[in-house]
């Protein structure tokens, strides 16, 4: 993000309109069973069981030796085949969203009680996908240092190339416009730049799927990342609860109590979480001043399998967060005591109905409320040169997704409609430190909507070549401030975005090569700038240009290599943007000026490596990104001082050339485990560049032990070398940001029955 400072101008909240993502967090398993003479085996019992819970389904093979499981949530599963006269066969599959796993069982005659495990290809590899994907499990989150803390995003940054948190915002592939789905239903949030509180607690997830490029037409147009979250369902519980307690540096606590249970057809899970700390947000100086944070959240999940063809799912959450906005020593001495209060609540529902063989209908209505209330507080002596802002923005989203997926022969086709409406209500005002009004209180209420239709097909041309193609048609309509026309006027934009991809599985080697080209459209924000604030801008030789949607073109290619149980992946990508969304900020606050830059290009290489369990005890992971994030041209929308654009490309302030995360998980005797992670960055842009800040490295570690089935104790140390360096010097939440100092934490888990 290139910051464009405008003298004498104050900000309004920056709001982004997100296209809803679809509810394909489910996959399917379609297998074939034959005997040693390659004849189909009929009436064999096939069981599909989750490796992390008691979720399971069973079926029998038909006369062709085939079996099928539909609507299977993403995650890791064990497929077991049993039939008299043959040895029991097992295979592990890892489902990603929209994937159809196709295990092939060649049964052997049973000579004694024996089980044969079949492993044709690394289970996490989808040989038919042209999307860059990685999956993180609950077990991984539990062992990753600090990953299950209420506000942590380490489950993403430690395992996803080019992902990092800077100025308290998650960035991936050079941008921060991302989509979140919980159990397959979108949680639209157009206020990503003004909220720092996450929307859910990491302790409530079962699996997280990260898509970072090559999206099919079914997904929305938040270009820089799609996060599919499978929440804990209750299938992993049997009238069981869990209490989590702990204490750490800076008086940090992250308690949670959760309950869950299930029957054959019904499962439920609920949790109540809280946190507090004296080190809430990244600090603008090496000192930790005015930086307390606290929050409370509740989460619930219900799953009801009404029949083999009907499944009902409900996920709901409510959350509240309070942050003191950190000060540097000068602001602290002056008496600045700004705070931010945030609220978030959602309810997502899904009905999955299997109409017939290969045809699945999904209906998913959703509602989401999100609020950010920035309150400027000044306790010093009256001072007309101090500005005290207030920005209170509430957003309501309501909509739904209707989609159909049909599999027949070599085709897997999907079509659907995604719609949501949004109502924004914002109050903005600025007073001086002596109590006089600088910007009179003004309230805006605006409406907007996004409607999208998608159509796509996955065609398996041969056993080793799969083609993916589709198109997404989007309409945005809303009211917004347009000073060139005078006042509020309807805004309307349309986009037709084709997406094409291919996946080639190299015979015998089982390497998978993939390629993708596609276009994306991101609708503009509703709330911009108006009233007395805009008048001040006009008197300060600046103005407001109408905002239009961002239009991106992305291409990438990659290669996934399974080798001796290891999985290696390398990807090259390039994203070209027009009207690249950016923002500028009011002083030390999180009140933003929305703006767009004429164009941007983000390009780079990514690599990942994941090992099997070496010597039965150690698993190793590595992610690496070599990336350039550049912008060019003038400000094309939002607040601007109409200064001439810089010539050529300039680096955006979240440009970091090299990012590396690597670590290992170790299983030890006596039910002890340990984990370590090394985080390296070559340094973000220094001011306006082109120089960058120095490189930095931190090391995190954790160690835990289970005492029986009920008790678990863990100790974590983050940044154990206490390498307290300047992370970036952009201006969100108080200017420059320093990485958090060393933190220690103890955690105790107790499982109980009720």
XYZ file of C-alpha atoms in Angstrom:
754
model
C 0.000 0.000 0.000
C 1.510 3.277 -1.118
C 0.528 6.053 1.309
C -0.566 9.343 -0.241
C -0.449 11.987 2.498
C -2.867 14.911 2.106
C -2.186 17.952 4.292
C -5.058 19.178 6.467
C -7.448 16.376 5.486
C -9.250 14.011 7.840
C -10.536 10.558 6.948
C -13.669 8.567 6.628
C -13.866 4.809 7.126
C -12.773 2.656 4.201
C -15.294 -0.022 3.287
C -14.887 -2.742 0.666
C -17.745 -4.668 -0.955
C -16.914 -8.368 -1.142
C -18.443 -10.819 -3.537
C -19.853 -13.754 -1.626
C -17.954 -16.989 -2.006
C -19.856 -20.182 -2.620
C -20.480 -23.056 -0.274
C -18.293 -25.703 -1.871
C -16.314 -26.615 1.185
C -17.401 -30.188 0.537
C -15.887 -32.863 -1.628
C -16.806 -36.389 -2.637
C -15.225 -39.829 -2.687
C -15.849 -42.071 -5.696
C -13.949 -45.351 -5.616
C -13.539 -48.637 -7.473
C -12.942 -52.138 -6.045
C -11.736 -55.180 -7.981
C -10.264 -58.592 -7.204
C -6.850 -59.976 -8.268
C -8.342 -60.860 -11.706
C -9.552 -57.246 -12.088
C -13.191 -58.296 -11.784
C -15.483 -55.853 -9.922
C -16.274 -56.728 -6.309
C -19.946 -56.270 -5.411
C -21.408 -55.754 -1.920
C -18.066 -54.936 -0.310
C -18.525 -52.826 2.838
C -16.857 -49.417 2.499
C -16.396 -47.136 5.522
C -15.291 -43.508 5.336
C -14.077 -42.238 8.726
C -12.554 -38.931 9.791
C -9.082 -39.210 11.312
C -9.885 -36.431 13.824
C -13.399 -37.332 15.017
C -16.113 -39.995 15.148
C -17.667 -38.772 11.897
C -18.169 -41.757 9.606
C -20.313 -43.102 6.800
C -20.720 -46.564 5.319
C -21.962 -47.942 2.020
C -21.562 -51.027 -0.184
C -20.130 -51.343 -3.674
C -22.474 -51.873 -6.614
C -22.318 -54.472 -9.382
C -19.571 -52.479 -11.093
C -17.472 -52.447 -7.908
C -18.053 -48.702 -7.484
C -18.994 -46.721 -4.377
C -19.629 -43.026 -3.695
C -19.801 -40.633 -0.743
C -21.223 -37.150 -1.382
C -21.071 -33.923 0.677
C -17.958 -34.811 2.645
C -16.417 -31.817 4.512
C -12.790 -31.091 3.693
C -10.266 -32.846 5.906
C -8.383 -36.120 6.267
C -10.243 -39.437 6.045
C -9.560 -43.149 6.129
C -11.344 -45.320 3.526
C -11.666 -48.965 4.604
C -12.875 -51.822 2.362
C -13.987 -55.136 3.902
C -15.434 -58.218 2.220
C -15.265 -61.953 3.056
C -12.348 -63.833 1.529
C -10.165 -60.775 0.974
C -7.738 -58.843 3.106
C -9.050 -55.536 4.456
C -7.720 -52.567 2.460
C -7.312 -49.007 3.721
C -6.392 -45.727 2.073
C -5.956 -42.198 3.411
C -7.445 -39.302 1.439
C -7.326 -35.567 2.137
C -10.310 -33.741 0.666
C -10.121 -30.137 -0.428
C -13.152 -28.102 -1.462
C -14.776 -29.343 -4.652
C -12.427 -32.296 -4.936
C -13.582 -35.770 -5.942
C -11.128 -38.299 -4.507
C -10.954 -41.507 -6.512
C -9.347 -44.329 -4.516
C -8.777 -47.584 -6.376
C -8.679 -50.830 -4.362
C -7.112 -54.002 -5.765
C -8.101 -56.585 -3.155
C -5.833 -59.452 -2.207
C -6.923 -62.908 -1.113
C -6.838 -63.155 2.691
C -4.448 -65.778 4.076
C -4.841 -64.572 7.664
C -6.218 -61.577 9.467
C -4.392 -58.798 7.668
C -4.836 -55.218 6.555
C -3.204 -53.657 3.509
C -2.804 -49.879 3.290
C -2.945 -48.534 -0.242
C -1.077 -45.303 -1.005
C -1.187 -44.453 -4.701
C -0.388 -40.729 -4.417
C 0.301 -38.315 -1.564
C -3.155 -37.859 0.018
C -3.010 -34.049 0.145
C -2.477 -33.687 -3.609
C -5.497 -33.027 -5.805
C -4.439 -34.186 -9.291
C -7.419 -32.446 -10.925
C -7.124 -28.954 -9.419
C -5.484 -25.874 -10.956
C -5.735 -23.978 -7.636
C -2.848 -23.325 -5.228
C -4.042 -24.926 -1.964
C -2.689 -25.903 1.438
C -4.629 -27.485 4.319
C -3.946 -27.002 8.047
C -5.430 -29.418 10.598
C -6.541 -28.866 14.189
C -3.643 -31.004 15.426
C -1.225 -28.687 13.621
C -2.885 -25.618 15.145
C -2.656 -27.141 18.630
C 1.095 -27.702 18.312
C 2.117 -24.551 16.426
C 3.559 -22.013 18.906
C 0.896 -19.432 19.722
C -1.432 -20.490 16.902
C -4.499 -21.166 19.056
C -4.455 -17.812 20.845
C -7.704 -15.916 20.293
C -6.207 -13.267 17.984
C -3.519 -15.380 16.315
C -3.229 -15.958 12.563
C -0.109 -18.142 12.838
C -2.067 -21.083 11.395
C -2.022 -19.090 8.136
C 1.279 -17.205 8.234
C 3.378 -20.238 9.297
C 2.097 -22.534 6.549
C 1.206 -20.266 3.607
C 3.818 -18.753 1.272
C 3.833 -14.966 1.138
C 1.428 -14.590 4.095
C 2.282 -12.201 6.916
C 0.671 -9.845 9.412
C 1.846 -6.246 9.055
C 0.216 -3.110 10.566
C -2.191 -5.524 12.286
C -3.633 -6.742 8.979
C -3.251 -10.114 7.274
C -1.613 -9.864 3.850
C -1.211 -12.664 1.339
C 0.314 -12.389 -2.131
C 0.701 -8.643 -1.706
C -2.888 -7.744 -0.806
C -5.356 -7.882 2.077
C -8.689 -8.383 0.281
C -9.537 -11.977 1.249
C -12.678 -14.114 1.568
C -13.661 -16.169 4.628
C -16.036 -19.139 4.531
C -17.183 -21.032 7.620
C -18.431 -24.543 6.896
C -18.794 -23.509 3.283
C -20.897 -20.364 3.766
C -19.409 -16.896 3.184
C -18.988 -14.332 5.944
C -18.935 -11.122 3.884
C -17.012 -8.273 5.477
C -16.278 -5.177 3.458
C -14.440 -3.435 6.302
C -11.215 -5.406 6.308
C -9.027 -2.308 6.479
C -10.722 -0.858 9.586
C -11.146 -3.964 11.768
C -8.267 -5.696 13.524
C -10.257 -8.263 15.505
C -10.579 -11.702 13.861
C -13.999 -13.210 13.220
C -13.482 -16.514 15.044
C -11.254 -18.202 17.614
C -8.643 -20.624 16.151
C -9.513 -23.119 18.897
C -12.903 -23.618 17.187
C -11.550 -24.892 13.861
C -11.105 -28.482 12.703
C -9.467 -27.800 9.325
C -8.443 -24.667 7.446
C -8.048 -24.693 3.672
C -6.077 -21.780 2.203
C -6.515 -20.991 -1.496
C -4.088 -18.337 -2.673
C -4.658 -18.270 -6.440
C -6.212 -19.981 -9.439
C -9.760 -19.835 -8.051
C -12.538 -21.358 -10.070
C -15.577 -19.334 -11.107
C -17.574 -20.484 -8.093
C -15.543 -18.345 -5.716
C -15.851 -14.625 -5.242
C -13.431 -11.978 -6.296
C -11.318 -11.202 -3.245
C -8.197 -11.783 -5.291
C -5.577 -12.329 -2.613
C -6.837 -15.309 -0.626
C -9.785 -17.601 0.097
C -9.978 -19.252 3.541
C -12.324 -22.219 3.932
C -12.825 -23.070 7.601
C -14.323 -26.359 8.770
C -15.392 -25.702 12.331
C -15.481 -28.214 15.151
C -18.784 -30.033 14.834
C -19.251 -32.217 17.909
C -18.488 -35.454 16.081
C -15.139 -35.411 17.890
C -16.963 -35.303 21.260
C -19.043 -37.845 23.198
C -20.851 -35.760 25.834
C -17.505 -34.173 26.415
C -16.332 -30.717 27.419
C -12.947 -29.033 27.461
C -11.651 -26.263 29.702
C -8.627 -24.226 28.554
C -6.801 -21.992 31.049
C -3.496 -20.196 30.864
C -1.369 -17.216 31.685
C 1.503 -15.488 29.918
C 3.676 -12.429 29.515
C 1.994 -9.019 29.616
C -0.742 -10.528 31.811
C -2.136 -12.405 28.819
C -4.948 -14.928 29.228
C -6.858 -16.975 26.602
C -9.466 -19.077 28.443
C -12.130 -21.156 26.701
C -14.781 -23.648 27.731
C -16.397 -25.825 25.057
C -18.938 -28.623 24.915
C -19.958 -31.110 22.242
C -21.843 -34.326 21.608
C -23.212 -36.378 18.742
C -25.455 -39.233 17.735
C -25.558 -41.049 14.425
C -27.533 -38.222 12.783
C -26.966 -35.138 14.927
C -23.930 -33.299 16.290
C -23.520 -30.058 18.194
C -20.622 -27.984 19.468
C -20.494 -24.742 21.446
C -17.779 -22.643 23.050
C -17.301 -19.501 25.103
C -13.907 -17.786 24.729
C -12.240 -14.739 26.202
C -8.869 -13.014 26.262
C -7.078 -10.041 27.749
C -3.532 -8.725 27.381
C -1.368 -5.673 27.965
C 0.166 -6.191 24.490
C -2.800 -6.009 22.140
C -1.599 -4.432 18.883
C 1.699 -3.748 17.149
C 3.361 -0.770 18.797
C 4.488 2.432 16.999
C 7.713 2.534 19.033
C 9.926 0.156 20.958
C 7.932 0.951 24.125
C 4.604 -0.715 24.888
C 2.326 2.199 25.842
C -1.480 2.291 26.173
C -1.965 -1.127 24.591
C -4.432 -3.220 26.560
C -6.910 -5.421 24.700
C -9.741 -7.700 25.794
C -12.540 -9.627 24.174
C -15.286 -12.199 24.609
C -16.872 -14.500 22.026
C -19.377 -17.316 21.713
C -19.550 -19.914 18.958
C -22.017 -22.668 18.046
C -22.369 -25.357 15.387
C -25.272 -27.730 14.636
C -25.298 -30.555 12.072
C -28.343 -32.712 11.374
C -28.291 -35.537 8.842
C -32.038 -35.699 8.239
C -31.618 -38.503 5.718
C -28.817 -39.922 3.581
C -29.766 -37.288 0.990
C -30.294 -34.273 3.240
C -27.949 -32.489 5.590
C -28.641 -29.293 7.565
C -25.793 -27.193 9.014
C -25.903 -24.036 11.135
C -22.909 -22.012 12.327
C -23.314 -18.929 14.478
C -20.987 -16.627 16.381
C -20.971 -13.388 18.366
C -17.825 -11.509 19.343
C -16.797 -8.252 21.006
C -13.306 -6.698 21.209
C -11.878 -3.652 22.948
C -8.489 -2.193 21.984
C -6.468 0.662 23.316
C -4.766 2.272 20.318
C -1.009 2.131 21.098
C 0.885 5.394 21.601
C 4.421 6.490 20.943
C 6.075 8.391 23.837
C 5.076 11.799 22.447
C 1.382 10.922 22.134
C 1.432 9.277 25.563
C 2.900 12.378 27.201
C 0.443 14.618 25.338
C -2.542 12.751 26.790
C -3.863 10.869 23.736
C -5.939 7.857 24.865
C -7.787 6.633 21.759
C -9.654 3.305 21.824
C -11.377 1.021 19.321
C -14.460 -1.099 20.077
C -15.453 -3.801 17.615
C -18.483 -6.107 17.360
C -19.094 -9.022 15.045
C -21.963 -11.530 14.738
C -23.043 -13.947 12.039
C -25.418 -16.827 11.348
C -24.729 -19.114 8.379
C -27.060 -21.929 7.359
C -26.739 -24.643 4.717
C -29.077 -27.276 3.309
C -27.298 -29.869 1.195
C -29.618 -32.097 -0.823
C -28.541 -34.997 -3.020
C -31.155 -35.079 -5.786
C -29.829 -38.155 -7.545
C -26.612 -39.874 -8.441
C -24.025 -37.175 -8.934
C -26.396 -34.194 -8.440
C -26.096 -32.058 -5.278
C -28.092 -28.904 -4.500
C -26.860 -26.404 -1.873
C -28.956 -23.580 -0.415
C -27.132 -21.278 2.027
C -28.685 -18.089 3.443
C -26.469 -15.949 5.692
C -26.469 -12.835 7.858
C -23.488 -10.856 9.150
C -23.167 -7.765 11.344
C -19.866 -5.950 11.759
C -19.069 -2.763 13.649
C -15.965 -0.677 14.334
C -16.226 2.307 16.694
C -13.092 4.432 16.938
C -13.258 6.852 19.878
C -10.679 9.596 20.165
C -9.913 10.546 23.753
C -7.690 13.417 24.894
C -6.845 13.878 28.589
C -4.184 16.585 28.301
C -4.389 20.352 28.662
C -6.699 22.038 26.099
C -4.852 22.266 22.794
C -6.443 23.445 19.514
C -3.681 21.711 17.534
C -4.706 18.238 18.747
C -7.436 16.502 16.760
C -9.856 14.073 18.434
C -11.783 11.979 15.884
C -14.766 9.658 16.232
C -15.762 7.126 13.611
C -18.669 4.764 14.326
C -19.490 2.413 11.454
C -21.955 -0.476 11.471
C -22.553 -2.788 8.519
C -25.346 -5.320 7.987
C -25.092 -7.993 5.306
C -27.852 -10.384 4.303
C -27.909 -12.723 1.354
C -27.490 -16.263 0.216
C -26.002 -18.780 -2.168
C -27.847 -21.326 -4.292
C -25.674 -23.728 -6.259
C -25.898 -27.088 -7.981
C -23.092 -29.539 -8.731
C -23.503 -32.418 -11.162
C -21.024 -35.205 -11.857
C -21.444 -37.460 -14.849
C -18.776 -39.465 -16.635
C -15.766 -37.163 -17.115
C -17.666 -33.945 -16.278
C -18.166 -32.153 -12.960
C -20.307 -29.097 -13.649
C -21.359 -26.375 -11.211
C -23.723 -23.437 -11.522
C -25.078 -21.013 -8.984
C -26.248 -17.589 -7.918
C -24.731 -15.553 -5.081
C -26.439 -12.401 -3.821
C -26.112 -10.136 -0.813
C -27.312 -6.698 0.160
C -25.452 -4.359 2.488
C -26.537 -1.445 4.636
C -23.837 0.845 6.048
C -24.457 3.366 8.802
C -21.574 5.659 9.739
C -21.133 8.613 12.069
C -17.988 10.714 11.652
C -16.786 13.779 13.564
C -13.554 15.555 14.548
C -13.055 17.875 17.509
C -10.000 19.855 18.516
C -8.193 19.278 21.789
C -9.859 22.394 23.229
C -13.357 21.035 22.579
C -14.147 23.049 19.446
C -15.637 21.270 16.433
C -13.391 20.792 13.412
C -15.645 18.467 11.426
C -19.268 18.582 12.558
C -20.883 15.196 13.337
C -22.383 13.743 10.185
C -24.156 10.435 9.595
C -24.421 8.568 6.314
C -26.693 5.605 5.550
C -26.081 3.872 2.251
C -27.221 0.679 0.545
C -25.472 -1.576 -1.916
C -25.755 -5.038 -3.387
C -23.692 -7.580 -5.261
C -25.214 -10.240 -7.520
C -23.156 -12.905 -9.226
C -23.870 -15.887 -11.454
C -21.247 -18.537 -12.134
C -21.042 -21.489 -14.473
C -18.100 -23.885 -14.693
C -17.081 -27.376 -15.672
C -14.228 -29.677 -14.773
C -13.601 -32.073 -17.659
C -11.299 -35.040 -17.250
C -10.089 -35.273 -20.832
C -7.865 -38.258 -20.137
C -6.741 -40.153 -17.034
C -3.900 -37.704 -16.629
C -5.284 -34.386 -17.988
C -8.091 -32.341 -16.438
C -9.417 -29.064 -17.860
C -11.153 -26.458 -15.689
C -13.136 -23.601 -17.199
C -15.884 -21.208 -16.210
C -17.222 -17.686 -16.186
C -18.464 -15.389 -13.430
C -20.940 -12.583 -14.195
C -21.167 -9.855 -11.538
C -23.377 -6.819 -11.036
C -22.714 -4.189 -8.389
C -25.272 -1.532 -7.538
C -25.292 1.004 -4.759
C -25.442 4.621 -3.656
C -22.267 6.514 -2.994
C -20.855 9.987 -2.718
C -19.886 11.482 -6.091
C -18.662 15.051 -5.748
C -18.355 15.509 -9.506
C -22.113 15.004 -9.765
C -22.955 16.645 -6.445
C -24.236 14.488 -3.580
C -25.262 10.841 -3.513
C -25.923 9.149 -6.836
C -26.538 5.549 -7.873
C -23.443 3.600 -8.843
C -23.537 0.564 -11.099
C -20.863 -1.709 -12.563
C -20.835 -5.021 -14.406
C -18.109 -7.565 -15.021
C -17.745 -10.802 -16.981
C -14.739 -12.761 -15.752
C -13.579 -15.932 -17.521
C -11.318 -18.432 -15.730
C -9.366 -21.241 -17.358
C -7.122 -23.870 -15.837
C -5.531 -27.246 -16.458
C -3.981 -29.980 -14.319
C -1.651 -32.612 -15.764
C -0.708 -35.671 -13.724
C 2.510 -37.109 -15.089
C 2.113 -40.909 -15.361
C 4.166 -43.140 -13.029
C 5.840 -40.140 -11.353
C 2.472 -38.821 -10.100
C 3.784 -35.265 -10.386
C 1.009 -32.736 -10.989
C 1.591 -29.700 -13.217
C -1.055 -26.979 -13.244
C -1.707 -23.717 -15.079
C -4.334 -20.998 -14.668
C -5.481 -17.729 -16.221
C -8.416 -15.703 -14.984
C -9.943 -12.331 -14.257
C -11.505 -10.921 -11.077
C -13.670 -7.935 -10.189
C -13.871 -6.318 -6.731
C -16.721 -3.874 -6.196
C -15.976 -0.377 -4.788
C -16.741 0.732 -1.202
C -20.072 2.311 -0.328
C -18.988 4.957 2.189
C -16.483 7.526 1.007
C -16.250 11.235 1.853
C -18.893 13.933 2.106
C -20.145 16.983 4.010
C -17.905 19.334 5.934
C -14.992 16.921 5.690
C -15.103 17.163 1.912
C -15.397 20.946 2.078
C -12.208 21.073 4.158
C -10.507 18.920 1.577
C -11.555 21.281 -1.238
C -10.082 24.259 0.632
C -6.822 22.322 1.129
C -6.190 21.886 -2.619
C -7.416 18.338 -2.715
C -10.578 16.622 -3.843
C -12.409 13.365 -4.250
C -12.585 11.294 -7.419
C -15.334 8.663 -7.862
C -14.292 5.159 -6.836
C -14.666 2.257 -9.248
C -14.148 -1.452 -8.757
C -10.755 -3.113 -8.946
C -10.251 -5.351 -11.997
C -7.507 -7.947 -11.821
C -5.948 -10.405 -14.222
C -4.038 -13.332 -12.761
C -1.949 -16.053 -14.293
C 0.058 -18.753 -12.597
C 1.617 -22.134 -13.140
C 2.944 -24.664 -10.678
C 4.293 -28.143 -10.101
C 3.576 -30.503 -7.182
C 6.019 -33.352 -6.585
C 5.344 -36.291 -4.236
C 8.614 -38.018 -3.401
C 9.236 -40.698 -0.763
C 6.354 -39.398 1.349
C 7.440 -35.769 0.968
C 5.343 -33.229 -0.910
C 7.109 -30.389 -2.738
C 5.274 -27.575 -4.494
C 6.516 -24.617 -6.525
C 4.357 -21.864 -8.051
C 4.967 -18.809 -10.212
C 2.243 -16.143 -10.279
C 1.562 -12.660 -11.600
C -1.393 -10.410 -10.755
C -2.038 -7.255 -12.790
C -4.558 -4.810 -11.273
C -6.390 -1.748 -12.521
C -7.834 0.638 -9.908
C -5.805 -1.101 -7.218
C -7.499 -0.620 -3.828
C -5.421 1.204 -1.236
C -6.052 3.492 1.710
C -4.589 6.377 3.645
C -5.091 6.980 7.335
C -5.999 9.757 9.741
C -3.007 10.399 12.024
C -2.458 7.541 14.473
C -5.946 6.105 14.082
C -7.477 3.391 11.940
C -9.812 5.821 10.139
C -9.067 5.473 6.472
C -9.277 7.434 3.267
C -10.345 5.049 0.507
C -8.430 5.392 -2.723
C -7.438 3.480 -5.823
C -4.144 3.566 -7.716
C -4.122 3.444 -11.493
C -2.466 0.035 -11.707
C -0.388 -2.482 -9.781
C 1.560 -5.625 -10.492
C 2.356 -8.322 -7.940
C 4.534 -11.219 -9.050
C 6.688 -13.869 -7.511
C 7.675 -17.460 -6.836
C 6.367 -19.630 -4.018
C 7.602 -22.963 -2.683
C 6.439 -25.370 0.012
C 7.794 -28.644 1.389
C 6.108 -31.043 3.809
C 7.646 -34.239 5.093
C 6.123 -37.517 6.263
C 6.746 -38.574 9.860
C 10.494 -39.187 9.743
C 11.758 -42.036 11.913
C 8.256 -42.157 13.317
C 8.816 -38.957 15.297
C 9.577 -35.802 13.250
C 7.599 -33.850 10.651
C 9.155 -30.891 8.837
C 7.475 -28.038 6.948
C 8.789 -25.086 4.906
C 7.179 -22.214 2.989
C 9.074 -19.620 0.964
C 8.020 -16.636 -1.147
C 10.070 -14.361 -3.408
C 7.714 -11.525 -4.301
C 7.486 -8.030 -5.795
C 4.531 -5.719 -5.039
C 4.556 -2.560 -7.171
C 2.171 0.230 -8.141
C 2.151 2.803 -10.929
C 0.232 5.874 -12.024
C -1.864 8.440 -10.231
C -4.659 8.146 -7.716
C -7.726 7.280 -9.808
C -10.346 7.271 -7.062
C -10.841 8.622 -3.552
C -9.066 11.498 -1.848
C -6.214 13.016 -3.831
C -4.198 16.224 -4.039
C -4.008 15.804 -7.836
C -0.217 15.656 -7.755
C 1.332 14.240 -10.949
C 2.037 10.492 -10.794
C 5.494 9.102 -10.352
C 7.092 7.778 -13.489
C 7.277 4.021 -13.812
C 6.549 1.544 -11.041
C 7.144 2.170 -7.341
C 7.170 -0.374 -4.529
C 4.065 -0.679 -2.381
C 4.743 -0.492 1.337
C 3.853 -4.166 1.939
C 6.553 -5.216 -0.528
C 8.879 -7.744 1.103
C 11.182 -9.566 -1.270
C 11.758 -12.803 0.656
C 9.575 -14.460 3.288
C 10.485 -17.827 4.831
C 8.780 -19.942 7.489
C 10.145 -23.334 8.449
C 9.826 -25.617 11.421
C 9.405 -29.113 12.795
C 7.033 -31.062 15.025
C 8.554 -33.753 17.229
C 6.799 -36.655 18.997
C 8.665 -37.814 22.098
C 8.202 -40.692 24.557
C 5.837 -40.385 27.548
C 3.274 -38.504 25.452
C 5.489 -35.448 25.097
C 5.649 -33.347 21.934
C 7.617 -30.290 20.867
C 7.430 -27.833 17.960
C 9.631 -25.056 16.622
C 9.140 -22.436 13.923
C 11.630 -20.002 12.367
C 10.235 -16.860 10.704
C 12.419 -14.812 8.338
C 11.642 -11.665 6.363
C 14.003 -9.656 4.183
C 12.370 -6.362 5.290
C 9.418 -4.258 4.156
C 9.663 -0.999 2.227
C 11.396 1.795 4.149
C 9.106 4.815 3.915
C 8.581 5.630 0.255
C 11.558 3.478 -0.737
C 13.065 2.210 -2.861
C 15.223 1.031 0.079
C 13.845 -1.622 2.393
C 14.134 -2.111 6.147
C 16.746 -4.602 7.413
C 16.005 -8.312 7.397
C 14.623 -9.927 10.528
C 14.340 -13.382 12.076
C 12.353 -14.712 15.009
C 12.163 -18.182 16.529
C 9.105 -19.633 18.275
C 8.830 -22.911 20.138
C 6.364 -24.912 22.216
C 6.416 -28.116 24.242
C 3.520 -30.102 25.660
C 2.677 -33.223 27.603
C -0.515 -35.215 28.047
C -1.350 -36.693 31.431
C -3.774 -39.508 30.736
C -6.802 -38.686 28.594
C -7.965 -35.636 30.531
C -5.033 -33.313 31.179
C -2.665 -31.540 28.822
C -0.014 -28.973 29.726
C 1.779 -26.729 27.212
C 4.466 -24.062 27.352
C 5.070 -21.650 24.453
C 7.763 -19.069 23.787
C 7.368 -16.556 20.945
C 10.341 -14.572 19.652
C 12.568 -16.357 22.132
C 15.583 -14.265 21.098
C 13.686 -11.051 21.957
C 14.570 -9.578 18.560
C 12.543 -6.371 18.898
C 12.932 -4.725 15.480
C 10.951 -2.231 13.405
C 8.607 -4.289 11.246
C 7.308 -1.500 8.994
C 6.831 2.232 8.997
C 3.452 2.594 7.367
C 0.869 4.606 9.266
C -1.942 2.318 10.380
C -2.542 2.424 14.166
C 0.164 4.913 15.028
C 2.839 5.053 12.361
C 5.796 2.692 12.437
C 5.303 -0.783 13.855
C 7.623 -2.886 15.955
C 7.406 -6.639 16.203
C 6.221 -7.943 19.555
C 8.951 -8.631 22.126
C 9.516 -12.043 23.677
C 6.374 -13.673 25.083
C 5.990 -16.723 27.321
C 2.719 -18.555 27.997
C 1.515 -21.599 29.919
C -1.680 -23.423 28.973
C -3.636 -26.160 30.755
C -6.399 -28.203 29.078
C -8.832 -30.387 30.992
C -11.341 -32.697 29.299
C -14.426 -33.793 31.173
C -17.752 -35.526 30.604
C -21.132 -34.041 31.381
